[in-house]
PDB file of C-alpha atoms in Angstrom:
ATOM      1  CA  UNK A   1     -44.741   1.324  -8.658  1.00 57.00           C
ATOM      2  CA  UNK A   2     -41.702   1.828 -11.036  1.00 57.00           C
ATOM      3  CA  UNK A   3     -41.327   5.167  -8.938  1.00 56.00           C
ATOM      4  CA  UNK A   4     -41.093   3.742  -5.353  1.00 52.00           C
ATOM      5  CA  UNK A   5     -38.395   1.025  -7.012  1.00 51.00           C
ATOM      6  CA  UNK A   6     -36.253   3.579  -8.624  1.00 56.00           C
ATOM      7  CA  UNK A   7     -36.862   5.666  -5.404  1.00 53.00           C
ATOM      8  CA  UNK A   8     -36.036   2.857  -3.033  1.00 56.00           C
ATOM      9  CA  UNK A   9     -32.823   1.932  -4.964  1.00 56.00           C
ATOM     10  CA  UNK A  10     -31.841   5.405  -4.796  1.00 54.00           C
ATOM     11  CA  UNK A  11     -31.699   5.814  -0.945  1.00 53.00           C
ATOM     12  CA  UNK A  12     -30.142   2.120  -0.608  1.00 57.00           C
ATOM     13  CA  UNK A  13     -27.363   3.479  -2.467  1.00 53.00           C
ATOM     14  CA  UNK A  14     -27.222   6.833  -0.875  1.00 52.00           C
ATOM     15  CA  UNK A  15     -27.130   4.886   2.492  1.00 52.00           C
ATOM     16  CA  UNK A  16     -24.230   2.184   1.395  1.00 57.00           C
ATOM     17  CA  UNK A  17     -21.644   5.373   0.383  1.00 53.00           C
ATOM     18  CA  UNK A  18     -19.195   5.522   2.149  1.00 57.00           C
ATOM     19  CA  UNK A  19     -18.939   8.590   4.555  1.00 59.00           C
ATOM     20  CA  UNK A  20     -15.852  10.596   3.874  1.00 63.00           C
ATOM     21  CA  UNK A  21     -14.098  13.499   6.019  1.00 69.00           C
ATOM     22  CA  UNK A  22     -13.687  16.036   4.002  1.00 76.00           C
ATOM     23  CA  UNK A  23     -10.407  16.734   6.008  1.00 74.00           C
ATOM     24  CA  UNK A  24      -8.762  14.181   5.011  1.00 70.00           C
ATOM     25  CA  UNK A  25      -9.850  14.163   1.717  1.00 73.00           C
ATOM     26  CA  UNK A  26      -8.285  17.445   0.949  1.00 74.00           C
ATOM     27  CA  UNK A  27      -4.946  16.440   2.679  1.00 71.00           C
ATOM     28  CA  UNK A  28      -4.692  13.654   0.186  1.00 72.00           C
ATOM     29  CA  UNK A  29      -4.807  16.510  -2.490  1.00 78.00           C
ATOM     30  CA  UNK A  30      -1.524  18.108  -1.220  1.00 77.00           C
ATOM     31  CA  UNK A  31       2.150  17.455  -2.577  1.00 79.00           C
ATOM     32  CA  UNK A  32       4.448  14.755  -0.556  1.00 78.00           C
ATOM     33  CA  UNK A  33       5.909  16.858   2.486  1.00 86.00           C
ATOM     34  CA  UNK A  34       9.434  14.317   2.215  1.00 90.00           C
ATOM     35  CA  UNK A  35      10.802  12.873   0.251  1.00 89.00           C
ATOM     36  CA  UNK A  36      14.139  10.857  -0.357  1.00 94.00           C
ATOM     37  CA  UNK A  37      15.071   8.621  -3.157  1.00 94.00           C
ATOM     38  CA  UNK A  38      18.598   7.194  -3.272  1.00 95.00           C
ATOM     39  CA  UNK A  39      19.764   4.464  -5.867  1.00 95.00           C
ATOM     40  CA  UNK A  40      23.046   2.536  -7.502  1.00 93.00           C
ATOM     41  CA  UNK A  41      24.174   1.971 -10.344  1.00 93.00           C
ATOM     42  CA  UNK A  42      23.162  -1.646 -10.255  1.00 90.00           C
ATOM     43  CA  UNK A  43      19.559  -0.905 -10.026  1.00 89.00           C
ATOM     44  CA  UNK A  44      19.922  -1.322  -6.086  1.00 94.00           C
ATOM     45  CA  UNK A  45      17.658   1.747  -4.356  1.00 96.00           C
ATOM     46  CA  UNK A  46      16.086   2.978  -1.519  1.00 96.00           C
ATOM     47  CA  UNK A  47      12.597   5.285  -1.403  1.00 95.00           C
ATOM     48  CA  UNK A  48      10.633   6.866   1.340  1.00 95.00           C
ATOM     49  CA  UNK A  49       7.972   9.838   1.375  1.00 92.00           C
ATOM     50  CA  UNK A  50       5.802  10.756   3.776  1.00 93.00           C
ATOM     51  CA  UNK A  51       2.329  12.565   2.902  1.00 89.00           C
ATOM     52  CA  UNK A  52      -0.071  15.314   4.339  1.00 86.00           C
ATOM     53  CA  UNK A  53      -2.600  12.620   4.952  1.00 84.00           C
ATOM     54  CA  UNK A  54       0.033  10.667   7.314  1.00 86.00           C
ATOM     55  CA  UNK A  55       0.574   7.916   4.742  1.00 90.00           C
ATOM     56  CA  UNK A  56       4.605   7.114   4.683  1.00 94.00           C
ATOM     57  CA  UNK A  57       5.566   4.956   2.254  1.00 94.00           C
ATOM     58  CA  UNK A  58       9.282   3.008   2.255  1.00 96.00           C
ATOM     59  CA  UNK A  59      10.447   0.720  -0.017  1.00 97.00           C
ATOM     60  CA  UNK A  60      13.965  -0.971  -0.440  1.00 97.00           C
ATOM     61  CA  UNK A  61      15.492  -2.822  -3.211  1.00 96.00           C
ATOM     62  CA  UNK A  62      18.639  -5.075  -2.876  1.00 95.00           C
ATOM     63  CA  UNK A  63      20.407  -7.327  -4.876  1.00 93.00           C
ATOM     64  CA  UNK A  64      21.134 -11.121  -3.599  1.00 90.00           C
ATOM     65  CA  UNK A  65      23.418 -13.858  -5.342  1.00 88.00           C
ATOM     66  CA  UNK A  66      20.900 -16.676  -6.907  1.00 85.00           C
ATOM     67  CA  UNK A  67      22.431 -20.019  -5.928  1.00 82.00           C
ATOM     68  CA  UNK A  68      22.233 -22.344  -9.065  1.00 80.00           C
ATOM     69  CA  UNK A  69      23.694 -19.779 -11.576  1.00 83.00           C
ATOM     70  CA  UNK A  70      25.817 -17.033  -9.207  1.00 80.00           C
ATOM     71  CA  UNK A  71      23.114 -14.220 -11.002  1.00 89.00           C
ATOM     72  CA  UNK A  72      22.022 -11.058  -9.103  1.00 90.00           C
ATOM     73  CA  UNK A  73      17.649 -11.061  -8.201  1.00 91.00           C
ATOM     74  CA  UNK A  74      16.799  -7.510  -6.874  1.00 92.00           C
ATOM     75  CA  UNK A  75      14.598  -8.683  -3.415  1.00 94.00           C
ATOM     76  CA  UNK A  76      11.959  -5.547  -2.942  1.00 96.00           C
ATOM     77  CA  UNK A  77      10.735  -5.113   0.345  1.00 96.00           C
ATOM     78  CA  UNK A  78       8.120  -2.230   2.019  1.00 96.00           C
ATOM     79  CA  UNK A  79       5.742  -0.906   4.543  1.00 97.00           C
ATOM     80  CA  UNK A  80       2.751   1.301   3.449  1.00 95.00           C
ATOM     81  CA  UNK A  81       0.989   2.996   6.790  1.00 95.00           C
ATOM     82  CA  UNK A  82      -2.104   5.020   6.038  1.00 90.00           C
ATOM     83  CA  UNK A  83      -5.424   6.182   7.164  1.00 87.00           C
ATOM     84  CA  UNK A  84      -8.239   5.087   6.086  1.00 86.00           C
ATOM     85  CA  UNK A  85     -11.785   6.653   5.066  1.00 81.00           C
ATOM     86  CA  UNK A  86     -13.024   4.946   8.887  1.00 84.00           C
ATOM     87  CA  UNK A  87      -9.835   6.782  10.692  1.00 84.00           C
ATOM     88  CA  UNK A  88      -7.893   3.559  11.606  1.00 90.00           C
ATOM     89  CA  UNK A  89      -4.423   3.488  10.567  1.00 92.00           C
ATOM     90  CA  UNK A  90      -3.958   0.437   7.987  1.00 94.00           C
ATOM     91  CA  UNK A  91      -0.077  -1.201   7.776  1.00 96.00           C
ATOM     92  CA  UNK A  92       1.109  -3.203   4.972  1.00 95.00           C
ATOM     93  CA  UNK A  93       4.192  -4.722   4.863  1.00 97.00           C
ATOM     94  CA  UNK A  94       5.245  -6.571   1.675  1.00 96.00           C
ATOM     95  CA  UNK A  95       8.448  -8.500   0.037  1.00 95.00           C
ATOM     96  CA  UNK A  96       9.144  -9.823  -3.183  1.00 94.00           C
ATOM     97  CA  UNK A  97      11.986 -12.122  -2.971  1.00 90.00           C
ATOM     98  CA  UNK A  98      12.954 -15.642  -5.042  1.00 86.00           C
ATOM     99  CA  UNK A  99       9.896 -17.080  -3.062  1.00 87.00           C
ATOM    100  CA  UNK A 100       7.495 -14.497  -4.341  1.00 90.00           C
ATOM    101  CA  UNK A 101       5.697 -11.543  -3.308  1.00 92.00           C
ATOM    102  CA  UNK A 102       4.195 -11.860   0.123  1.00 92.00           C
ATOM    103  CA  UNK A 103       2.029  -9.246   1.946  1.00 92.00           C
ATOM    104  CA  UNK A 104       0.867  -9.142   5.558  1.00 93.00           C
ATOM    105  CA  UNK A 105      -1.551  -6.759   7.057  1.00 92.00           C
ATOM    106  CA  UNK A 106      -4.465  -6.775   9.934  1.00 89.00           C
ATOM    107  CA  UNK A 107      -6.690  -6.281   7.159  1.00 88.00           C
ATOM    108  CA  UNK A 108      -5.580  -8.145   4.394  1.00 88.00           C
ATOM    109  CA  UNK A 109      -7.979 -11.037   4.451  1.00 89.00           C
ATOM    110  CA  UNK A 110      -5.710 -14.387   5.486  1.00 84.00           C
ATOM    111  CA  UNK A 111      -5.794 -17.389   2.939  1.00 82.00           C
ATOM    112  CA  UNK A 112      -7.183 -20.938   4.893  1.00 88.00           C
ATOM    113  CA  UNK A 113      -4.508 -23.023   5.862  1.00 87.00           C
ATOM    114  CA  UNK A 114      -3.630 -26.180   3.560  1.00 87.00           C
ATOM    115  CA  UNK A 115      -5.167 -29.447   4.705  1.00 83.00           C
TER     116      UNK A 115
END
């Protein structure tokens, strides 16, 4: 009985892995194919690469004026685009300003609204 359990467990996991194309999997092994980072020197920069795999990646960071004090707040803002193990491309796009950080996707699960 303990045999058919452990057995039975066994293909249950076997069946819930994820299926992954070997393809793709080796792409993600390579080095970025561009790349181009440019920054200040006030901290204020820009960044973008772009992978084997397809994934790009760009990110910018700027400085604003705070209102109450007249201090600088660096604002980051960015868009991740990749493919995922199912072959859909995924999109994140994400700030972090004096609000927050903030992220919006298809895929990102989407909090209930406030009642």
């Amino acid at each position: 009985m303990k045999l058919f359990v452990t057995l039975f467990a066994l293909v249950a996991v076997a069946a819930c892995a994820p299926v992954v194309d070997p393809e793709l999997q080796a792409k993600r092994l390579l080095p970025a194919l561009e790349f181009e980072e440019i920054r200040d020197d006030f901290g204020q920069f820009s960044l973008r690469y772009v992978t084997a795999d397809g994934t790009v990646v760009s990110e910018r960071g700027r400085l604003v004026p705070t209102e109450e004090d007249g201090e600088y707040v660096l604002i980051t803002e960015g868009e991740i685009r990749y493919i995922g193990e199912d072959g859909k491309l995924y999109v994140t796009k994400f700030t972090a300003d004096l609000d927050g950080t903030h992220m919006e996707g298809d895929h990102l699960p989407v909090a209930p609204a406030p009642q």
